Coordinates of N, CA, C and O in Angstrom, one line a residue:
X1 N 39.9 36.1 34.5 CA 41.3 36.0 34.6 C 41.9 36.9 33.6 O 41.5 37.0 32.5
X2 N 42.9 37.7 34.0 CA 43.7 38.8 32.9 C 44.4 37.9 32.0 O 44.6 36.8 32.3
X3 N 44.8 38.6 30.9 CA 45.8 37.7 29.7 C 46.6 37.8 30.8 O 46.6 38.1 31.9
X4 N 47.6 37.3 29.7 CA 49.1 36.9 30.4 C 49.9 37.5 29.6 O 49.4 37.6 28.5
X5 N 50.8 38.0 29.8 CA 52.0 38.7 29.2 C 52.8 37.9 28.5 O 53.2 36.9 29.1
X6 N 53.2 38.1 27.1 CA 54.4 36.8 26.9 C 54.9 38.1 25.6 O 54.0 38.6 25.0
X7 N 56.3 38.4 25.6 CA 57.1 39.8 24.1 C 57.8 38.4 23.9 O 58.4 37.7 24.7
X8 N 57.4 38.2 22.6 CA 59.2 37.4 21.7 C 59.5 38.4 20.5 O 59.0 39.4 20.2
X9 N 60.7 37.7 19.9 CA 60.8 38.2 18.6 C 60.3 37.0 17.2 O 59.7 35.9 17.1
X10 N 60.7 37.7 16.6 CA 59.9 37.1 15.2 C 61.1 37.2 14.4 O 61.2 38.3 14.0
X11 N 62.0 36.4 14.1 CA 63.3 36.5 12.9 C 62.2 36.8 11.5 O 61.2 36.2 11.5
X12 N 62.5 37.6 10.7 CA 62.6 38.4 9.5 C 62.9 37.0 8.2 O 64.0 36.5 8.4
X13 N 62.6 36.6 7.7 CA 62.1 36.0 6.6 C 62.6 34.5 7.5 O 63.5 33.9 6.8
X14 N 62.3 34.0 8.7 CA 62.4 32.6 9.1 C 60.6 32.1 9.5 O 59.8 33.0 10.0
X15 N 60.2 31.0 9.4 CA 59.2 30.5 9.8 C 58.8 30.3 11.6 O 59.1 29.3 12.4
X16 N 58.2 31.3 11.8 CA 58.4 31.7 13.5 C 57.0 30.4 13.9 O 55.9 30.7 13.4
X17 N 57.1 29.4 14.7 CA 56.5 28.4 15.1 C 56.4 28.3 16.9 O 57.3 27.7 17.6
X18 N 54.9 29.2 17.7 CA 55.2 28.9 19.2 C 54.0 28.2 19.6 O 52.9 28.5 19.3
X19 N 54.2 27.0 20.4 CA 53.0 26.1 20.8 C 52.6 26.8 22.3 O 53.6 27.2 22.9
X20 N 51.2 27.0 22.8 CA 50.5 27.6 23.7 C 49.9 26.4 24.5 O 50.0 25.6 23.7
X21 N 49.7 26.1 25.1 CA 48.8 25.3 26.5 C 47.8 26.1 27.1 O 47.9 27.1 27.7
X22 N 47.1 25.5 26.9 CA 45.5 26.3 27.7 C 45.1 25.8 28.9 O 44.5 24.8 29.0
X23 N 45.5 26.4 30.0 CA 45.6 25.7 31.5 C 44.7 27.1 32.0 O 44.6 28.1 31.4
X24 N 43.8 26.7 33.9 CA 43.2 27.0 34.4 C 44.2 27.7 35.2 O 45.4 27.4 34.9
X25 N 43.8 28.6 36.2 CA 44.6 28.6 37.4 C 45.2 28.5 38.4 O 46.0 29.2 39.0
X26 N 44.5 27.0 38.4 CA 44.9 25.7 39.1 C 46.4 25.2 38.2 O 47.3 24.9 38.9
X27 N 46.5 25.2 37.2 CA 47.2 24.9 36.3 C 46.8 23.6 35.6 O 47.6 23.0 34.9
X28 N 45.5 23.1 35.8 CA 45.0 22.1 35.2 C 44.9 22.6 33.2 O 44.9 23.7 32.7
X29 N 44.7 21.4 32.5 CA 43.7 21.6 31.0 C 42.6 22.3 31.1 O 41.9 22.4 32.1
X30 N 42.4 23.1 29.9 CA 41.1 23.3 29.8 C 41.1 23.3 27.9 O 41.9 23.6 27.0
X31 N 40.0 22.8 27.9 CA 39.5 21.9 26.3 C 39.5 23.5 25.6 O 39.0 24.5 26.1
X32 N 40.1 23.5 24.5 CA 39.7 24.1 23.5 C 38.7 23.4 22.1 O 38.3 23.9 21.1
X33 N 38.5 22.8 22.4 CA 37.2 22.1 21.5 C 35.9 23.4 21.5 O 35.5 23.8 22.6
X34 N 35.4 23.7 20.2 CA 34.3 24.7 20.3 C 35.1 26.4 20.2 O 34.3 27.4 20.3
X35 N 36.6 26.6 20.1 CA 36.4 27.9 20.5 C 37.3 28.0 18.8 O 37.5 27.1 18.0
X36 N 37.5 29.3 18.7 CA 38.4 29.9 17.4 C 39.0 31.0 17.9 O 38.4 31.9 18.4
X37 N 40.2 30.8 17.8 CA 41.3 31.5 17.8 C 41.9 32.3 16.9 O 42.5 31.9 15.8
X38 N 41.7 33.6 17.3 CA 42.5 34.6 16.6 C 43.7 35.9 16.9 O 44.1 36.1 18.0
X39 N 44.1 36.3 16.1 CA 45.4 37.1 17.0 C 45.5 38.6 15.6 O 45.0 38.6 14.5
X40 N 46.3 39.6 16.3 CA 46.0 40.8 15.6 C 47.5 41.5 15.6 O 47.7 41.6 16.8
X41 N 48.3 41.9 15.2 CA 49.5 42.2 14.8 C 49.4 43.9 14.5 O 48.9 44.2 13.4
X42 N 49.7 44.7 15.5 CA 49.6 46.1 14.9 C 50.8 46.7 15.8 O 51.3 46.3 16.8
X43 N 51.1 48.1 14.6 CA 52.5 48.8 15.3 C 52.0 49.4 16.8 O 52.9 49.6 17.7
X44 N 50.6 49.6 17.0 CA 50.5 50.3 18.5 C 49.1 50.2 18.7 O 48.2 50.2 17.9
X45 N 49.1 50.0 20.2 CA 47.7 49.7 20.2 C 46.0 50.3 19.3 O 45.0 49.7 19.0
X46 N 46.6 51.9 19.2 CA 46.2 52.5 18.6 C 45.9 52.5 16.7 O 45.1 52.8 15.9
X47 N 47.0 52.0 16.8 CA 46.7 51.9 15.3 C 45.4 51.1 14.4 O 44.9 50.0 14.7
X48 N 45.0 51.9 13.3 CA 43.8 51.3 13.1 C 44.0 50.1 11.7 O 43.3 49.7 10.9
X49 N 45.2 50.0 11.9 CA 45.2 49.0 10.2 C 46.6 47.7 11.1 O 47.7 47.9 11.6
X50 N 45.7 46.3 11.0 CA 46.9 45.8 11.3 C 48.2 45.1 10.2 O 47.9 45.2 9.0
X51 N 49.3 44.4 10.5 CA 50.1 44.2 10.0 C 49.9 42.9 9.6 O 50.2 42.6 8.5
X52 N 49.3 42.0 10.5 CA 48.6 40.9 10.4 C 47.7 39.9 11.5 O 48.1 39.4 12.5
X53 N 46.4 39.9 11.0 CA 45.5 38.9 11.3 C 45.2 37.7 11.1 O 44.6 37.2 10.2
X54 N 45.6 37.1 12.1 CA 45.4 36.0 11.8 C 44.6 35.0 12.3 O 44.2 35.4 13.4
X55 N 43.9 33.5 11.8 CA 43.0 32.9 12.7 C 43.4 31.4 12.1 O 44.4 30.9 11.7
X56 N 42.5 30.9 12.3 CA 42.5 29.6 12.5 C 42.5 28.9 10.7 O 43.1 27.8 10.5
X57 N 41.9 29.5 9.9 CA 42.0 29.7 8.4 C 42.7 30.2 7.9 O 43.8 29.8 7.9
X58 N 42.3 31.5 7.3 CA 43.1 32.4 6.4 C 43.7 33.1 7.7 O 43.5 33.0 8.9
X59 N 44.7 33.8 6.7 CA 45.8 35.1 7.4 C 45.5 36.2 6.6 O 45.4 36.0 5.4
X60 N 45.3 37.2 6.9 CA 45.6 38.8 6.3 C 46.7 39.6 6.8 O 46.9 39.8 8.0
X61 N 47.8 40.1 5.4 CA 48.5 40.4 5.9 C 47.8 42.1 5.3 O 46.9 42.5 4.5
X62 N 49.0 42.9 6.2 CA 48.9 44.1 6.2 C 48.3 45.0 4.3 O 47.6 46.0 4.4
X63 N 48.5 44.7 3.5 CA 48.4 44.2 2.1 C 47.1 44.0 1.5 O 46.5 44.4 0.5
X64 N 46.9 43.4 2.3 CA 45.4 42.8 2.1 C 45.7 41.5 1.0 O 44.8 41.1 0.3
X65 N 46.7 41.1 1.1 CA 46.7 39.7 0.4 C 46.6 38.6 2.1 O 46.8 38.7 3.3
X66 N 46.2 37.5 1.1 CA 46.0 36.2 2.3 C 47.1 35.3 2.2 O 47.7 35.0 1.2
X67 N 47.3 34.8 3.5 CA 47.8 33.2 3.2 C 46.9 32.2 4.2 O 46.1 32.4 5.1
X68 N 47.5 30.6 3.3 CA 46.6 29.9 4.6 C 48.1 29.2 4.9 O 48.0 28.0 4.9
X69 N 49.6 29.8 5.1 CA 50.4 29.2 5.7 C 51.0 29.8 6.7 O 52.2 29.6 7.0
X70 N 50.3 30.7 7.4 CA 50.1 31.2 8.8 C 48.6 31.3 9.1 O 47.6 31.6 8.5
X71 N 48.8 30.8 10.5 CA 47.7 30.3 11.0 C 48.0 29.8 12.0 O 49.2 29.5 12.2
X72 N 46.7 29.6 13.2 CA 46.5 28.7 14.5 C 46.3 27.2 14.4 O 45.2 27.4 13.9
X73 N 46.3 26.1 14.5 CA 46.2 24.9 14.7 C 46.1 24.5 15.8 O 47.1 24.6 16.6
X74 N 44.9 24.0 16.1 CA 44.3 23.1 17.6 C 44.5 22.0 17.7 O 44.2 21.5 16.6
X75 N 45.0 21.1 18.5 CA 45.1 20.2 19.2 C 44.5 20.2 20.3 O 44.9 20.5 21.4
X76 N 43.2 19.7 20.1 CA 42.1 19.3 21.5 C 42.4 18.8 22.3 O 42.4 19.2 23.5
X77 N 43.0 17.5 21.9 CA 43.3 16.4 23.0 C 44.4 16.7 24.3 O 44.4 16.3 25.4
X78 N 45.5 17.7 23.3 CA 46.8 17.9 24.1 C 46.5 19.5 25.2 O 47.3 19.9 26.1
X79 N 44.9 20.1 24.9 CA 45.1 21.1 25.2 C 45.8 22.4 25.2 O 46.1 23.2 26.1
X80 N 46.3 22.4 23.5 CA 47.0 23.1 23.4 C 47.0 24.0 21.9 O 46.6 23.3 20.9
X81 N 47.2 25.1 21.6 CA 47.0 25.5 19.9 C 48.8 26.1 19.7 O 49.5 26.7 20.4
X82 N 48.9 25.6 18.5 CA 50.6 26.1 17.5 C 50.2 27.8 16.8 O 49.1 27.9 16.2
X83 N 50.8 28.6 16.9 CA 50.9 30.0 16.0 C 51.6 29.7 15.2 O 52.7 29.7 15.8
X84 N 52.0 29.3 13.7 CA 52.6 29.5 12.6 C 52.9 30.6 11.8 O 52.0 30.7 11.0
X85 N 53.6 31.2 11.6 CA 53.6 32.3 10.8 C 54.5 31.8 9.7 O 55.4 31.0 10.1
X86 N 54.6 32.0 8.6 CA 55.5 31.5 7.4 C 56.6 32.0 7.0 O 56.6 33.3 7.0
X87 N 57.3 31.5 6.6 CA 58.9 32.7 6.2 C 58.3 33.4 5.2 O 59.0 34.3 5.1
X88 N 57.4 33.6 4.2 CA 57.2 34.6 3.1 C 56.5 35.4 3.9 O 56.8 36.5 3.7
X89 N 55.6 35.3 5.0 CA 54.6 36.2 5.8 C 55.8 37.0 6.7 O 55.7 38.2 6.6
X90 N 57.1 36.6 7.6 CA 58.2 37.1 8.4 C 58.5 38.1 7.4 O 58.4 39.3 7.6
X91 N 58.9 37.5 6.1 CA 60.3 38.5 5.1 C 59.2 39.4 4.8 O 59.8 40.5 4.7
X92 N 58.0 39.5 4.6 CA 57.2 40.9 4.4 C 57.0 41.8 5.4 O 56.1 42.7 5.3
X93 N 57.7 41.7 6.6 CA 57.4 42.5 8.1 C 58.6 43.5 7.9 O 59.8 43.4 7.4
X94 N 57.9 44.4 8.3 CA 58.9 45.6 8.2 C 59.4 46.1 9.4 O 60.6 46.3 9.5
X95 N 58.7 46.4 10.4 CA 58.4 47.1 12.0 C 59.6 46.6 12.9 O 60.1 45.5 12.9
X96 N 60.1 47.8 13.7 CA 60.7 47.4 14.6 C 60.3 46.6 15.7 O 60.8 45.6 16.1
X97 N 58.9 47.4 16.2 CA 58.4 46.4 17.4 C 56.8 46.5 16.9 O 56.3 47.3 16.1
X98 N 56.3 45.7 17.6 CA 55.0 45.8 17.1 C 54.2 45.6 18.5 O 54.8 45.9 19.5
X99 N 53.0 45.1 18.6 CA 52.3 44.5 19.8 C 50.8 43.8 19.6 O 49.9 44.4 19.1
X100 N 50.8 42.7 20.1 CA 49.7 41.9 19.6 C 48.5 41.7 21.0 O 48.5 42.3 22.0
X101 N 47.7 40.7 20.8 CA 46.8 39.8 21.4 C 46.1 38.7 20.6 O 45.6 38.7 19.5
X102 N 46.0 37.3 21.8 CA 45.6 36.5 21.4 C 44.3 36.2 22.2 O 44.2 35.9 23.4
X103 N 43.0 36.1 21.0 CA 41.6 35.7 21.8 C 41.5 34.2 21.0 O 41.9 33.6 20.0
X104 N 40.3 34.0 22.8 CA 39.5 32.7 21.8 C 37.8 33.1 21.9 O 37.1 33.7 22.8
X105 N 37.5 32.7 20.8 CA 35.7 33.4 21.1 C 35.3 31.4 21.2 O 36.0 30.4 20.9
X106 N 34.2 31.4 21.7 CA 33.0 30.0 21.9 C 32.0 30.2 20.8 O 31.6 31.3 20.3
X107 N 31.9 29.3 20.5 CA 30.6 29.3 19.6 C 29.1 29.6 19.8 O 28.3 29.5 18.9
X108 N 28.6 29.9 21.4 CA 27.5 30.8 22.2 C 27.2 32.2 21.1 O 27.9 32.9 20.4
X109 N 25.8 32.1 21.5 CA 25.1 33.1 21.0 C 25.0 34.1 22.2 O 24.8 33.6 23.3
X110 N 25.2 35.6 22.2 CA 26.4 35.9 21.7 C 27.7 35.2 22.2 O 28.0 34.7 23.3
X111 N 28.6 35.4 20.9 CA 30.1 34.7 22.0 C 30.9 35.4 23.0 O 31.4 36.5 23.2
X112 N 30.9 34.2 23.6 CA 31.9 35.1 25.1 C 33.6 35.1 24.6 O 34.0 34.0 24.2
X113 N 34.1 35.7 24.5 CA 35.3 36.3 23.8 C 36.5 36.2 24.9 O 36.2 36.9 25.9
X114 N 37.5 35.7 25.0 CA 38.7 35.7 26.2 C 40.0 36.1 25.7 O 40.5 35.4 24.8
X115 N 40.6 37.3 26.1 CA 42.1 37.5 25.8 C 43.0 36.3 26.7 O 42.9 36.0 27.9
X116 N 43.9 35.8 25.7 CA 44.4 34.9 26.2 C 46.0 35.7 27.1 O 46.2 35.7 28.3
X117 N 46.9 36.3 26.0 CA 47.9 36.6 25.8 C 48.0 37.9 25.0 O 47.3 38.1 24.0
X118 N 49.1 39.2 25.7 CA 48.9 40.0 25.1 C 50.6 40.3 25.0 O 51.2 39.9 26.0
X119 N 51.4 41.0 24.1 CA 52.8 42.0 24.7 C 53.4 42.2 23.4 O 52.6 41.9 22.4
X120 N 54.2 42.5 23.2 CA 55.3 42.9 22.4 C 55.8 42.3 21.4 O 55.9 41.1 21.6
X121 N 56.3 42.7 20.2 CA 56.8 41.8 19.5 C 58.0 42.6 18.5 O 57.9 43.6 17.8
X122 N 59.1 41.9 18.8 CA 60.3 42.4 18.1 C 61.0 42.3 16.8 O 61.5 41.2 17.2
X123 N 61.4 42.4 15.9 CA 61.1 41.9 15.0 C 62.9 41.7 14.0 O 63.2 42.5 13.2
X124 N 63.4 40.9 14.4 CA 65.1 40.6 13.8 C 64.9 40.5 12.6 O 64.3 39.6 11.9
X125 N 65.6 42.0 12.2 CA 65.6 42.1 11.1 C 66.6 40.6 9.8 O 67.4 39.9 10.3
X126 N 66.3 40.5 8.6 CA 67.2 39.3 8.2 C 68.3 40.1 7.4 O 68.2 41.3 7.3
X127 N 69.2 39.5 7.0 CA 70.4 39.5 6.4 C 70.4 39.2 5.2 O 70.4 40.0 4.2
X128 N 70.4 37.7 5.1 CA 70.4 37.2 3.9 C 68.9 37.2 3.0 O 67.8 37.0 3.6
X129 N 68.8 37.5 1.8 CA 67.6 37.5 1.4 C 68.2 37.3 0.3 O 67.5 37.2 -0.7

């Protein structure tokens, strides 16, 4: 199955929070139990340094400093994972637009790896700081 396309924006020093649902094609659940989730923030596909990585633990931002208050959180039961990014991680984004993707890898030797979600990302600049 191809990712799925989804562009938002990301407000500029606000805590940007979007919950995901992992459905078949059918439009049924499907368990995320066993997989880890990660996602990659860069100005162009091309570019070789991202702005931020993040996963299910730590975050890297562009910097090379970490946080662990952006991050993925799973919810097995609901079939579903939250993206958090934190307002000190937003207010450090500089980029007009950027463009991401979201995988999940299995814990299989080797892991089978799935793009979930891939597109665009905008980035409102803030005001008040």
């Amino acid at each position: 199955m191809a990712a799925g396309i989804y562009n938002f924006t990301i407000e500029q020093g606000s805590t940007f929070q979007r919950t995901f649902k992992y459905k078949d094609s059918n439009g049924g659940p499907l368990s995320l139990a066993n997989y880890n989730i990660s996602m990659d923030i860069r100005e162009s596909v091309d570019s070789p340094t991202t702005i931020l990585d993040i996963d299910e633990g730590i975050s890297t931002k562009s910097d090379g400093t970490t946080t662990e208050n952006t991050q993925f959180t799973v919810s097995s039961s609901d079939h579903q994972f939250t993206l958090t990014i934190d307002a000190d991680t937003t207010a450090s984004m500089s980029f007009n637009t950027a463009v991401y993707d979201i995988e999940i890898r299995d814990n299989l030797t080797p892991p089978v790896v799935t793009r979930l979600l891939q597109g665009k990302i905008k980035l409102s600049k803030e005001v008040t700081r």
